[in-house]
Amino acid sequence: MSIVYLEKHRLFEIRTARTSYLFGVNEKGTVQHLYWGAPVEAADCAGLLRGRHHSSFDADVDRETEEYGGWGGCGYAEPGLKATFADGVRDVRLNYEGYEIWGDNELVLRLKDEHYELRVDVRYKAVPEHDLIERYVQVSNGEAQPVRIEQVMAAIWSVQRLPAYRMTHVAGRWAGEYQLRRTFLSEGKKTIESRRGFTGPHANPWLAIDDGSAGEETGSVWFGALGWSGNWKIVAEKTTFGHVRIAGGVNDFDGAFSLAPGASYTSPVFVGGFTAGGFGGMSRSLHRYERECVLPTRKLRKVLYNSWEATEFAVTAEGQKALARQAARLGVERFVVDDGWFGQRHSDRAGLGDWYVNPEKFPNGLQELIDEVKSLGMEFGLWVEPESVNPDSELYRKHPEWTYQFPTRTGTQLRNQLLLNLGLPEVKSFVLGFMTDLLSTYDIRFIKWDMNRTVTEPGVVPLREHFEESGRPEYDGHPEGAVSLGGAEPWTGSAGMEGIEHSGGSVWLRHAEHLYEIWAELRARFPDVEFETCAGGGSRIDLGILRYADQAWISDNTDARDRLAIQEGFSYAYAPAVMMCWVTESPHGFNGRSLPLSYRFHSSMMGGLGIGADIGKWPDDEIAEAAAYVELYKRIRPIVLEGDLYRLEPLGPGNGQERSNLAVYEYVGPDGEEAVAFVFLQSQHFGSELLHLPLRGLDPQAAYEVRVNEGEPAVRSGSTLLHLGVPIGLRGDYKSLLIRLKKLP
């Protein structure tokens, strides 16, 4: 069994393939965390379960490692729950009331306030094969009056005493997302968060903790990722008593809501894990988990062409057909029309929100282009941005009250657009309705769902007034297949939003919840359609949206050199199976950098391959070269998208070292029979000598056929490849090569 209760010691153990997670109920009734790491004998740890007192200023030190608790009494650490009761009491004291174990791998801790009928179920699900634990909470109000919820974290994780605590996370901005950051924690709090209404490009809800000595393949690493696509917060708090406590969940900033009598709230899922295999072991664990337990399907990404960079808003049926014919010559499998196909969308200043096919651009309708694309052997895809609206649009002129707004403020326009209040039932109905019509009318197999602005002026009109003005929405209630608030998984049941007031902080909750419900319903109605999550680049990627999205657009920056850094940081938490990478023009418009076609393709072949250049201008020899790369990618695609990733020479900083001039990434296929490695040299210095590149993940007893850049094969033993490596003879600036390995019988 993955979860056991040792009644004699009042200890709970969650055991995975390579880890132990222990907590228990001490003599004071505190549910106290004890240990998380490599496997131990649980009973031997019973002596750790005890209350601790230091002074009147630190009366309950054991609460620093409380498994989950409220703000109240002598608890001063970042709380799991902060609430105000109807009588004005702002003190939450949760007592342990019991537990349930469901099957082999699910546990529910029952907690209740000592006076009020406020209950908290702390839920765990072990994922033993991936050494992970999924956690979330459900808060239920049994009082006769509403309870104001001011903060509720999905989980509290504790990392026991280490000689030092180093936190690894990512930071960035638009066109510079997923930049790796490492910092040592001193006493106090280190907070990463988003207050912008979505996951955000400036931080991502994932982090890792080690003692400062862990490397890519060695060392103990504790890590966690939160599945929530709205405002979120993760706090790593180091105490003066030698603990680090990690709290994560929906951001409490402007986030308070009223929980009605009989209502309940279900938090997002916060998954955590431990590995003794360094940051590489952490990443491979998360990647396997995402592929097998999170993503909606296991389909491999199709080679995609997107017409945005070729045409921008100047979309015409004839122009798109010409691009489609060129894309077919490259071996593309999916042709996608980006912005500019609908309404009066001739620039980013008008038309957004009017989701009808522009009759001037498509005089014979959209079907003419779809028929052409299909006749060329490709699927058809389309770009949409359903959550936004231009003030210069029919939709806004008809329904200005559908946007986020405060009555005494002028709405902020970002990219010449406002944001629809997706929390309103009539807005949710509108979005679900036009998307249903679009996907029912046309044979569309792919949707790129974009969101090009943050949330501003998050005002809300009372729910009752909208029902009176607009009537009952066409699509009402929770769609079939929808999940509970925060993307809690199907095994948790669905709490929904009933009983949470439609004002104040709940506006942030409702936007993300309704987005999930729309995507869930569209997936149920159109199971053959694949979806890409995009928000001005990589601003909406997390374990919440990835339960509905097949793939993710991680940055609008398609410069192949910049992309190496972005893709590397992304890979720490998220699988290459969802990462879309485009080959675009050289010199690149963002940096003005010129890069060889080989370098651009190799950079983009490390995830889902896309092409976004103006291929109508490519000469025949470049088309032929690109087609060869596309064909090669199709052969190695299962290895890249389903295999294990090894960052052999990371580009980002590690252990205080300067950035490397060489970047090398190896993928070993799921059956271990094949592997590929991508090698990138940024610039040549001082006539560097020939290097040997040791590989990983191979069988030392086997022999392998080794092929470099499709050259003549050589046969090498696995032990030689692991310990001596493959000779690398790159010279010059921005050079790259691809190594393919196949195990011989």
XYZ file of C-alpha atoms in Angstrom:
745
model
C 0.000 0.000 0.000
C 1.153 3.550 -0.733
C -0.533 5.011 2.370
C -0.609 3.458 5.833
C -1.546 4.631 9.331
C 0.546 3.363 12.243
C -2.051 3.607 14.994
C 0.355 2.820 17.832
C 2.527 5.798 16.909
C -0.246 8.003 15.417
C 1.876 8.223 12.280
C 0.864 8.454 8.634
C 3.254 7.268 5.937
C 2.917 7.952 2.223
C 5.350 5.665 0.440
C 6.291 5.980 -3.229
C 8.764 3.925 -5.217
C 11.758 5.870 -3.898
C 10.493 8.193 -1.139
C 8.892 8.339 2.295
C 6.587 11.138 3.459
C 5.747 11.083 7.187
C 3.517 13.098 9.498
C 1.512 12.407 12.610
C -0.660 13.792 15.384
C 1.389 14.934 18.388
C 0.305 15.105 22.039
C -1.107 18.624 21.555
C -3.300 17.543 18.632
C -1.146 19.256 16.017
C -0.848 17.385 12.742
C 2.928 17.662 12.491
C 5.152 16.992 9.488
C 8.142 14.751 10.334
C 10.102 13.658 7.282
C 10.197 13.774 3.481
C 13.010 12.151 1.550
C 14.619 8.824 0.708
C 12.817 5.763 2.171
C 12.998 5.241 5.940
C 11.338 2.944 8.461
C 8.332 4.928 9.659
C 8.210 3.515 13.185
C 11.810 4.584 13.755
C 10.721 8.203 13.309
C 8.056 8.151 16.043
C 10.357 10.019 18.455
C 10.244 13.074 16.183
C 6.545 13.495 16.882
C 6.380 15.922 19.787
C 5.359 19.416 20.669
C 8.133 22.010 20.964
C 8.297 25.131 23.133
C 11.108 27.686 23.069
C 9.821 30.694 24.987
C 6.683 32.760 25.396
C 7.661 34.404 22.124
C 7.855 31.007 20.378
C 5.347 28.960 22.305
C 4.395 26.424 19.637
C 7.474 25.830 17.532
C 5.999 22.547 16.280
C 3.419 24.588 14.377
C 6.192 25.716 12.058
C 6.021 22.206 10.605
C 2.243 21.866 10.860
C 0.890 19.792 7.991
C -2.005 22.225 7.528
C -3.344 24.854 9.883
C -5.219 28.104 10.220
C -4.166 31.560 11.341
C -4.895 31.594 15.035
C -3.444 31.067 18.467
C 0.352 31.098 18.478
C 0.719 30.297 14.790
C 2.545 33.077 12.971
C 3.895 31.320 9.873
C 2.221 31.662 6.489
C -1.194 30.109 7.217
C -3.012 27.463 5.284
C -6.340 29.112 6.083
C -7.315 32.587 7.234
C -10.989 33.335 7.789
C -13.423 35.647 9.577
C -16.621 34.298 11.100
C -19.962 36.087 11.107
C -19.493 37.225 14.726
C -16.212 38.937 13.862
C -13.865 36.266 15.237
C -10.778 36.057 13.015
C -9.117 33.126 14.791
C -9.074 29.699 13.090
C -8.109 26.712 15.255
C -8.279 23.433 13.392
C -8.405 20.234 15.439
C -7.710 16.785 14.070
C -10.908 14.714 13.860
C -9.856 11.598 11.981
C -8.947 10.261 8.585
C -10.055 8.068 5.709
C -7.883 6.001 3.386
C -9.437 5.292 -0.002
C -7.948 2.332 -1.812
C -4.176 2.169 -1.753
C -3.193 5.734 -2.541
C -5.721 8.331 -1.320
C -5.906 9.884 2.129
C -8.242 12.468 3.660
C -7.384 14.197 6.935
C -10.467 15.588 8.685
C -9.900 18.904 10.468
C -12.509 21.113 12.184
C -12.453 24.414 14.009
C -12.700 23.855 17.765
C -15.814 26.055 18.036
C -17.335 26.747 14.619
C -18.706 24.343 12.030
C -15.922 25.080 9.599
C -14.327 21.928 8.272
C -11.185 21.359 6.218
C -10.455 18.117 4.411
C -6.755 17.872 3.610
C -6.469 15.473 0.696
C -3.496 13.471 -0.555
C -3.095 11.228 -3.546
C 0.114 9.270 -3.930
C 1.505 8.795 -7.429
C 4.061 6.150 -6.432
C 5.499 5.377 -9.862
C 6.542 9.031 -10.279
C 7.531 9.676 -6.625
C 4.917 12.441 -6.377
C 2.096 13.407 -4.043
C -0.912 15.437 -5.160
C -2.411 17.629 -2.464
C -5.375 19.966 -2.169
C -7.967 21.014 0.411
C -11.727 21.317 0.580
C -13.186 23.910 2.985
C -16.850 23.497 3.996
C -19.033 25.950 5.885
C -21.510 24.276 8.241
C -22.385 27.548 9.966
C -25.772 29.284 9.665
C -23.988 32.448 8.461
C -21.422 33.084 5.701
C -17.720 32.795 6.514
C -15.289 35.207 4.870
C -12.327 33.277 3.449
C -9.291 35.540 3.261
C -6.600 33.011 2.372
C -6.685 29.321 1.605
C -3.589 27.477 0.443
C -3.762 24.255 -1.532
C -0.984 22.679 0.537
C 1.780 23.326 3.048
C 5.025 21.460 2.414
C 7.918 21.249 4.891
C 11.575 20.568 4.117
C 13.504 19.382 7.150
C 16.760 20.806 8.407
C 19.461 21.268 5.760
C 22.842 22.996 6.064
C 21.550 25.591 3.578
C 18.434 26.113 1.496
C 18.705 27.054 -2.155
C 15.551 27.849 -4.097
C 15.377 27.343 -7.857
C 12.582 28.947 -9.874
C 12.033 30.804 -13.139
C 11.484 34.481 -13.846
C 11.113 36.559 -16.984
C 8.914 38.842 -19.046
C 7.273 38.854 -22.457
C 9.705 37.379 -25.014
C 12.052 36.388 -22.176
C 10.093 33.798 -20.221
C 11.407 30.862 -18.143
C 14.790 32.286 -17.177
C 16.350 30.093 -14.518
C 17.028 31.720 -11.125
C 18.714 30.314 -8.018
C 18.902 32.013 -4.641
C 19.851 30.961 -1.126
C 17.111 31.505 1.422
C 17.778 33.421 4.609
C 15.249 33.831 7.404
C 12.025 35.333 6.121
C 9.900 34.766 3.041
C 10.657 34.418 -0.627
C 7.429 34.836 -2.624
C 6.789 34.145 -6.279
C 3.338 35.011 -7.571
C 1.029 36.426 -10.207
C -1.558 39.159 -9.609
C -2.344 39.644 -13.306
C -5.285 37.300 -13.739
C -3.360 34.453 -15.371
C -0.265 32.352 -14.691
C 2.001 35.140 -15.984
C 5.357 35.455 -17.774
C 7.191 36.994 -14.803
C 7.050 33.853 -12.656
C 5.652 30.340 -12.906
C 4.069 28.259 -10.102
C 6.916 25.784 -9.781
C 9.954 25.714 -7.491
C 12.683 23.410 -6.212
C 14.670 23.338 -2.958
C 18.089 21.796 -2.363
C 21.010 22.360 0.006
C 23.075 24.199 -2.587
C 25.081 21.187 -3.746
C 22.625 19.382 -6.034
C 23.629 19.145 -9.678
C 21.941 18.061 -12.845
C 22.128 14.344 -12.023
C 23.112 14.177 -8.345
C 21.848 15.520 -5.059
C 18.600 15.713 -3.105
C 15.920 18.007 -4.521
C 12.449 18.781 -3.172
C 10.061 20.344 -5.668
C 6.464 21.315 -6.301
C 4.136 22.684 -9.000
C 0.735 24.314 -8.555
C -2.085 23.757 -11.048
C -3.897 27.108 -11.230
C -4.253 29.444 -14.203
C -5.389 32.581 -12.358
C -3.737 34.616 -9.602
C -1.459 32.347 -7.577
C 1.153 32.556 -4.831
C 3.950 30.307 -3.556
C 5.778 31.313 -0.371
C 9.013 29.693 0.798
C 9.470 30.699 4.443
C 12.651 29.944 6.354
C 12.310 30.061 10.116
C 14.895 30.739 12.783
C 14.461 27.143 13.973
C 15.877 25.583 10.816
C 12.870 24.713 8.689
C 11.585 25.784 5.308
C 7.842 25.842 4.899
C 6.325 26.138 1.411
C 2.743 27.342 1.057
C 1.045 27.545 -2.309
C -2.386 28.217 -3.699
C -4.688 30.892 -5.077
C -3.274 34.357 -4.351
C -4.916 36.066 -1.381
C -4.262 39.509 -2.910
C -7.732 40.971 -3.595
C -8.868 37.372 -3.249
C -11.171 37.228 -0.218
C -14.611 35.726 -0.814
C -17.675 34.839 1.227
C -18.485 31.141 1.664
C -22.231 30.708 2.114
C -23.849 28.293 4.616
C -23.627 24.768 3.289
C -21.133 25.730 0.599
C -17.641 24.417 0.034
C -14.514 25.541 -1.782
C -12.025 23.184 -3.425
C -8.487 24.433 -3.962
C -6.215 23.751 -6.919
C -3.900 20.749 -6.824
C -0.345 21.353 -5.589
C 1.862 18.400 -6.534
C 5.139 17.806 -4.712
C 8.017 15.396 -4.992
C 11.495 14.414 -3.847
C 14.380 12.955 -5.815
C 17.947 11.977 -5.019
C 18.755 12.305 -8.736
C 19.322 16.051 -8.985
C 17.441 18.500 -11.156
C 17.449 16.113 -14.088
C 15.747 13.460 -11.986
C 13.188 16.047 -10.878
C 12.413 17.064 -14.468
C 12.050 13.508 -15.747
C 9.688 12.683 -12.891
C 7.499 15.696 -13.678
C 7.612 15.033 -17.426
C 6.442 11.431 -17.043
C 3.724 12.505 -14.636
C 2.478 15.171 -17.038
C 2.425 12.797 -20.000
C 0.703 9.985 -18.112
C -1.493 11.742 -15.535
C -2.120 15.358 -16.583
C -2.329 15.881 -20.344
C -5.722 15.119 -21.914
C -4.262 12.830 -24.598
C -1.000 11.091 -25.483
C -1.071 12.234 -29.117
C 2.237 13.296 -30.611
C 2.430 16.915 -31.774
C 1.881 17.367 -35.495
C 4.312 19.432 -37.569
C 2.582 22.785 -37.828
C 2.724 25.814 -40.088
C 1.339 29.145 -38.807
C 0.788 31.992 -41.257
C 1.131 34.940 -38.831
C 4.661 36.048 -39.658
C 4.002 35.715 -43.383
C 0.825 37.829 -43.523
C 0.029 39.296 -40.088
C -3.445 40.881 -40.541
C -3.325 40.897 -44.355
C -5.104 37.542 -44.588
C -6.720 36.558 -47.893
C -8.039 33.255 -49.143
C -5.653 33.210 -52.121
C -2.645 34.172 -50.017
C -3.375 31.450 -47.474
C -3.831 28.845 -50.209
C -0.450 29.749 -51.676
C 1.182 29.362 -48.263
C -0.613 26.053 -47.766
C 0.859 24.710 -51.006
C 4.346 25.679 -49.865
C 3.726 24.144 -46.426
C 2.692 20.870 -48.049
C 6.019 20.824 -49.935
C 7.769 20.974 -46.559
C 5.851 17.976 -45.211
C 3.724 20.028 -42.793
C 0.817 18.139 -41.217
C -1.283 21.028 -39.855
C -1.903 24.448 -41.444
C -3.021 27.211 -39.070
C -4.474 30.607 -39.951
C -3.614 33.117 -37.245
C -5.129 36.515 -36.410
C -6.933 38.516 -39.114
C -9.491 36.066 -40.563
C -12.605 37.408 -38.810
C -14.765 40.503 -38.394
C -13.252 43.812 -39.494
C -9.872 42.653 -38.276
C -7.386 44.607 -40.397
C -5.170 45.607 -37.448
C -5.131 45.101 -33.694
C -7.375 48.158 -33.297
C -10.710 46.696 -34.393
C -12.787 43.566 -34.868
C -11.739 41.484 -31.885
C -14.891 39.867 -30.500
C -16.733 39.620 -33.840
C -16.241 35.951 -34.607
C -17.583 35.672 -38.140
C -15.553 34.982 -41.273
C -14.597 38.222 -43.028
C -16.481 38.158 -46.374
C -13.996 40.402 -48.192
C -11.013 38.242 -47.235
C -12.913 34.999 -47.873
C -15.499 35.790 -50.578
C -16.335 32.101 -50.956
C -16.261 31.449 -47.234
C -13.712 29.689 -45.059
C -14.611 26.266 -46.417
C -12.790 26.971 -49.691
C -9.479 27.295 -47.829
C -10.210 24.286 -45.611
C -10.916 22.133 -48.677
C -7.613 23.239 -50.223
C -5.666 22.484 -47.040
C -7.233 19.044 -46.693
C -6.636 18.238 -50.359
C -2.934 18.877 -49.692
C -2.948 16.250 -46.931
C -2.980 18.636 -43.967
C -5.344 19.394 -41.100
C -6.766 22.889 -40.693
C -6.345 25.028 -37.579
C -7.415 28.486 -36.477
C -6.339 31.216 -34.034
C -8.874 32.733 -31.620
C -8.736 35.133 -28.681
C -12.158 34.647 -27.045
C -11.531 36.503 -23.769
C -10.765 39.921 -25.296
C -12.644 42.590 -27.244
C -11.762 45.761 -29.148
C -13.869 48.805 -28.252
C -14.179 49.175 -32.040
C -16.274 46.030 -32.512
C -19.898 45.049 -32.877
C -19.678 42.981 -29.694
C -18.504 45.885 -27.547
C -21.032 48.304 -28.997
C -23.768 45.812 -28.126
C -22.452 44.698 -24.730
C -20.030 47.191 -23.134
C -21.145 45.860 -19.747
C -19.502 42.526 -20.518
C -15.989 43.897 -19.924
C -14.158 44.218 -16.628
C -14.905 47.702 -15.370
C -15.340 49.981 -12.384
C -18.166 52.519 -12.774
C -15.995 55.591 -12.110
C -12.999 54.483 -14.165
C -12.120 54.372 -17.845
C -11.014 50.895 -18.800
C -7.322 50.460 -19.545
C -6.662 49.379 -23.106
C -3.737 47.022 -23.641
C -2.987 46.125 -27.262
C -6.041 48.286 -28.056
C -8.365 45.844 -26.318
C -10.366 45.263 -23.165
C -10.955 41.993 -21.373
C -14.309 40.266 -21.193
C -15.554 39.350 -17.731
C -15.575 35.598 -18.251
C -17.029 35.148 -14.777
C -20.405 36.453 -15.980
C -22.630 33.552 -17.053
C -23.753 35.346 -20.222
C -20.134 35.929 -21.275
C -19.280 32.312 -20.614
C -22.353 31.353 -22.666
C -21.294 33.636 -25.517
C -17.778 32.206 -25.700
C -18.945 28.605 -25.496
C -21.657 29.353 -28.038
C -19.531 30.913 -30.767
C -16.776 28.329 -30.317
C -19.366 25.551 -30.605
C -20.785 27.123 -33.776
C -17.311 27.522 -35.269
C -16.224 23.952 -34.570
C -19.600 22.527 -35.631
C -19.644 24.418 -38.941
C -16.101 23.756 -40.138
C -13.708 20.810 -40.098
C -11.241 22.466 -37.715
C -8.847 20.110 -35.942
C -6.754 22.632 -33.999
C -7.409 25.797 -31.998
C -4.694 28.219 -30.872
C -6.381 29.985 -27.920
C -4.612 33.268 -27.188
C -4.939 35.940 -24.482
C -2.947 39.083 -25.162
C -3.524 41.196 -22.089
C -3.611 41.088 -18.308
C -6.677 41.683 -16.127
C -7.272 45.327 -15.199
C -10.216 47.055 -13.469
C -11.557 43.707 -12.173
C -14.971 45.082 -11.244
C -18.114 43.012 -11.273
C -21.845 43.710 -11.644
C -24.146 41.826 -9.244
C -25.208 38.467 -10.623
C -28.924 39.181 -10.135
C -28.828 42.278 -12.364
C -27.298 40.325 -15.210
C -29.975 37.657 -15.061
C -32.628 40.406 -15.127
C -31.014 42.145 -18.117
C -29.868 39.202 -20.199
C -32.094 36.327 -19.185
C -31.030 32.772 -18.518
C -27.780 31.910 -20.326
C -27.994 29.464 -23.192
C -25.352 27.238 -21.583
C -25.937 26.994 -17.863
C -24.411 25.250 -14.893
C -21.354 23.004 -14.886
C -20.732 21.394 -18.280
C -20.317 17.670 -18.405
C -16.701 16.837 -17.696
C -15.984 20.112 -15.890
C -13.840 19.972 -12.780
C -14.076 21.627 -9.406
C -12.621 25.016 -8.595
C -8.910 25.117 -9.277
C -8.807 22.104 -11.546
C -8.984 19.510 -8.778
C -8.967 16.134 -10.411
C -11.959 13.905 -11.174
C -11.326 11.637 -8.186
C -11.974 14.562 -5.825
C -15.554 15.213 -6.887
C -16.753 18.669 -7.911
C -17.476 21.463 -5.485
C -17.985 24.161 -8.108
C -18.624 27.821 -7.338
C -22.023 27.506 -5.674
C -22.156 29.501 -2.484
C -19.266 31.815 -3.346
C -20.466 35.380 -3.734
C -20.193 36.981 -7.162
C -18.198 40.043 -6.123
C -14.812 41.132 -4.815
C -12.125 38.486 -4.843
C -14.313 35.854 -6.460
C -14.033 37.672 -9.801
C -10.493 36.279 -10.132
C -11.654 32.773 -9.241
C -14.580 32.757 -11.633
C -12.538 33.747 -14.668
C -10.193 30.757 -14.325
C -12.978 28.389 -13.297
C -15.197 29.333 -16.234
C -12.223 29.052 -18.592
C -11.651 25.486 -17.389
C -15.336 24.667 -17.789
C -15.437 26.035 -21.351
C -12.356 24.049 -22.356
C -13.719 20.899 -20.701
C -17.022 21.238 -22.531
C -15.383 21.936 -25.884
C -13.138 18.904 -25.472
C -16.186 16.760 -24.647
C -18.144 18.038 -27.651
C -15.232 17.973 -30.099
C -12.866 15.167 -29.041
C -10.933 15.315 -32.336
C -9.942 18.976 -31.879
C -6.587 19.727 -30.243
C -6.003 22.927 -28.265
C -2.950 25.098 -27.671
C -2.695 27.388 -24.657
C -1.149 30.758 -25.474
C -1.201 34.079 -23.627
C 1.032 36.633 -25.298
C 3.584 33.861 -25.363
C 4.056 31.630 -22.300
C 1.827 33.445 -19.789
C -0.718 30.697 -19.216
C 1.152 27.450 -18.681
C 0.676 25.440 -15.491
C -0.618 22.053 -14.369
C -4.183 23.434 -14.318
C -4.540 24.456 -17.966
C -2.471 21.467 -19.102
C -5.346 19.197 -18.067
C -7.167 20.623 -21.098
C -4.431 21.821 -23.492
C -2.599 19.429 -25.790
C 0.301 21.807 -26.330
C 1.650 25.160 -25.173
C 3.137 28.202 -26.893
C 5.941 29.111 -24.509
C 7.139 32.433 -25.948
C 6.558 34.892 -28.791
C 10.354 35.090 -29.051
C 11.286 32.662 -31.821
C 14.962 33.608 -32.108
C 16.556 30.149 -32.052
C 19.403 31.175 -29.731
C 17.103 32.885 -27.240
C 14.803 29.903 -27.487
C 17.492 27.569 -26.148
C 17.449 29.457 -22.837
C 13.648 29.729 -22.754
C 13.156 26.063 -23.627
C 15.745 24.955 -21.086
C 14.072 26.829 -18.236
C 10.684 25.529 -19.363
C 11.994 21.955 -19.324
C 12.775 22.074 -15.613
C 9.059 21.767 -14.859
C 7.240 20.967 -18.098
C 7.538 18.205 -20.665
C 8.843 18.667 -24.215
C 5.661 16.822 -25.212
C 3.695 20.096 -24.855
C 6.367 22.618 -25.932
C 5.819 24.194 -29.364
C 8.895 25.611 -31.136
C 8.863 27.453 -34.456
C 11.435 27.899 -37.190
C 11.271 31.534 -38.333
C 13.222 33.992 -40.456
C 16.887 34.914 -40.420
C 17.922 37.560 -39.628
C 15.376 37.449 -36.838
C 13.215 40.537 -36.418
C 13.464 40.559 -32.622
C 17.254 40.457 -32.181
C 18.472 41.033 -35.725
C 20.548 37.866 -35.407
C 21.325 35.674 -38.431
C 21.359 31.943 -37.803
C 21.788 28.961 -40.146
C 18.687 26.994 -41.087
C 20.251 23.925 -39.451
C 20.604 25.737 -36.108
C 17.024 27.038 -36.316
C 15.616 23.592 -37.075
C 17.696 21.817 -34.432
C 16.513 24.319 -31.800
C 12.882 23.809 -32.831
C 13.078 20.004 -33.079
C 13.495 19.674 -29.302
C 9.724 19.894 -28.734
C 6.729 20.081 -31.052
C 8.054 21.358 -34.394
C 6.391 24.341 -36.028
C 7.280 26.675 -38.874
C 6.275 30.326 -38.808
C 8.399 31.953 -41.500
C 7.222 33.540 -44.745
C 7.892 30.351 -46.688
C 6.386 31.882 -49.810
C 9.692 33.741 -50.203
C 11.963 30.764 -49.559
C 13.983 29.590 -52.606
C 13.664 26.014 -53.802
C 16.966 24.903 -52.277
C 15.901 26.191 -48.852
C 12.505 24.484 -49.201
C 14.291 21.214 -50.007
C 16.647 21.556 -47.045
C 13.769 22.374 -44.689
C 11.730 19.431 -46.010
C 14.622 17.109 -45.160
C 14.674 18.413 -41.595
C 10.910 17.943 -41.302
C 11.214 14.350 -42.491
C 14.044 13.722 -40.032
C 11.983 15.217 -37.213
C 9.102 12.867 -37.944
C 11.490 9.915 -37.509
C 12.792 11.112 -34.143
C 9.537 12.659 -32.890
C 8.543 9.771 -30.564
C 11.975 9.896 -28.922
C 11.782 13.658 -28.295
C 8.159 13.831 -27.169
C 7.904 10.594 -25.176
C 11.463 10.015 -24.044
C 13.553 11.091 -21.058
C 15.407 14.413 -21.286
C 18.994 14.815 -20.087
C 20.443 18.335 -20.023
C 24.041 17.248 -20.658
C 25.441 20.774 -20.978
C 22.842 23.241 -19.704
C 22.976 26.759 -21.027
C 21.633 28.257 -17.810
C 23.578 28.862 -14.583
C 24.345 25.947 -12.342
C 26.088 25.770 -8.968
C 27.395 29.298 -9.369
C 29.152 28.544 -12.660
C 29.122 30.928 -15.588
C 26.948 30.179 -18.572
C 28.359 27.561 -20.886
C 29.365 28.271 -24.478
C 28.035 24.833 -25.401
C 24.480 23.581 -24.946
C 23.685 19.862 -25.266
C 20.371 18.077 -24.723
C 19.841 14.332 -25.033
C 16.550 12.432 -25.343
C 16.376 8.693 -24.674
C 13.325 6.967 -26.114
C 10.725 5.359 -23.838
C 11.910 1.832 -24.650
C 15.606 2.763 -24.447
C 16.237 1.495 -27.977
C 16.984 4.889 -29.532
C 18.339 8.250 -28.440
C 19.093 11.638 -29.970
C 21.303 14.492 -28.807
C 21.246 18.112 -29.974
C 24.536 20.020 -29.716
C 24.817 23.805 -30.049
C 28.028 25.845 -30.131
C 27.405 29.535 -29.522
C 30.806 30.885 -30.597
C 34.307 29.634 -31.243
C 37.115 30.860 -28.953
C 40.890 30.337 -29.118
C 40.762 27.406 -31.510
C 39.190 25.010 -29.009
C 40.182 21.347 -29.327
C 37.974 18.416 -30.162
C 35.605 17.568 -27.320
C 34.180 14.233 -26.243
C 30.597 14.345 -25.041
C 29.619 11.658 -22.473
C 25.982 10.587 -22.870
C 23.439 9.314 -20.341
C 20.583 6.879 -20.102
C 22.202 4.171 -22.244
C 22.809 0.481 -21.617
C 26.534 0.030 -20.839
C 26.394 -3.596 -21.976
C 24.886 -2.829 -25.384
C 26.386 -1.704 -28.690
C 24.969 1.337 -30.491
C 24.968 2.600 -34.032
C 25.982 6.270 -33.835
C 25.203 8.714 -36.629
C 26.224 12.409 -36.548
C 24.260 14.790 -38.797
C 23.080 11.883 -40.955
C 26.688 11.009 -41.765
C 28.193 7.543 -41.986
C 27.310 5.403 -38.945
C 29.839 4.126 -36.445
C 29.417 1.400 -33.827
C 30.335 2.160 -30.212
C 29.759 0.348 -26.931
C 27.337 1.804 -24.424
C 30.072 1.958 -21.792
C 32.307 4.008 -24.112
C 29.465 6.390 -24.935
C 28.638 6.823 -21.249
C 32.179 7.380 -19.996
C 34.249 8.711 -22.882
C 31.481 9.993 -25.094
C 30.994 11.040 -28.696
C 33.641 13.250 -30.358
C 32.318 16.746 -31.068
C 34.157 18.778 -33.688
C 32.030 21.908 -34.020
C 33.798 25.095 -35.119
C 32.566 28.604 -35.873
C 29.673 30.612 -34.486
C 26.133 29.323 -34.003
C 26.846 25.824 -35.200
C 24.835 22.765 -34.286
C 24.593 19.077 -34.934
C 22.244 16.181 -34.273
C 23.492 12.818 -32.977
C 21.303 9.730 -33.432
C 21.865 6.465 -31.575
C 20.232 3.086 -32.081
C 20.802 0.032 -29.905
C 21.975 -2.955 -31.906
C 20.519 -6.426 -31.304
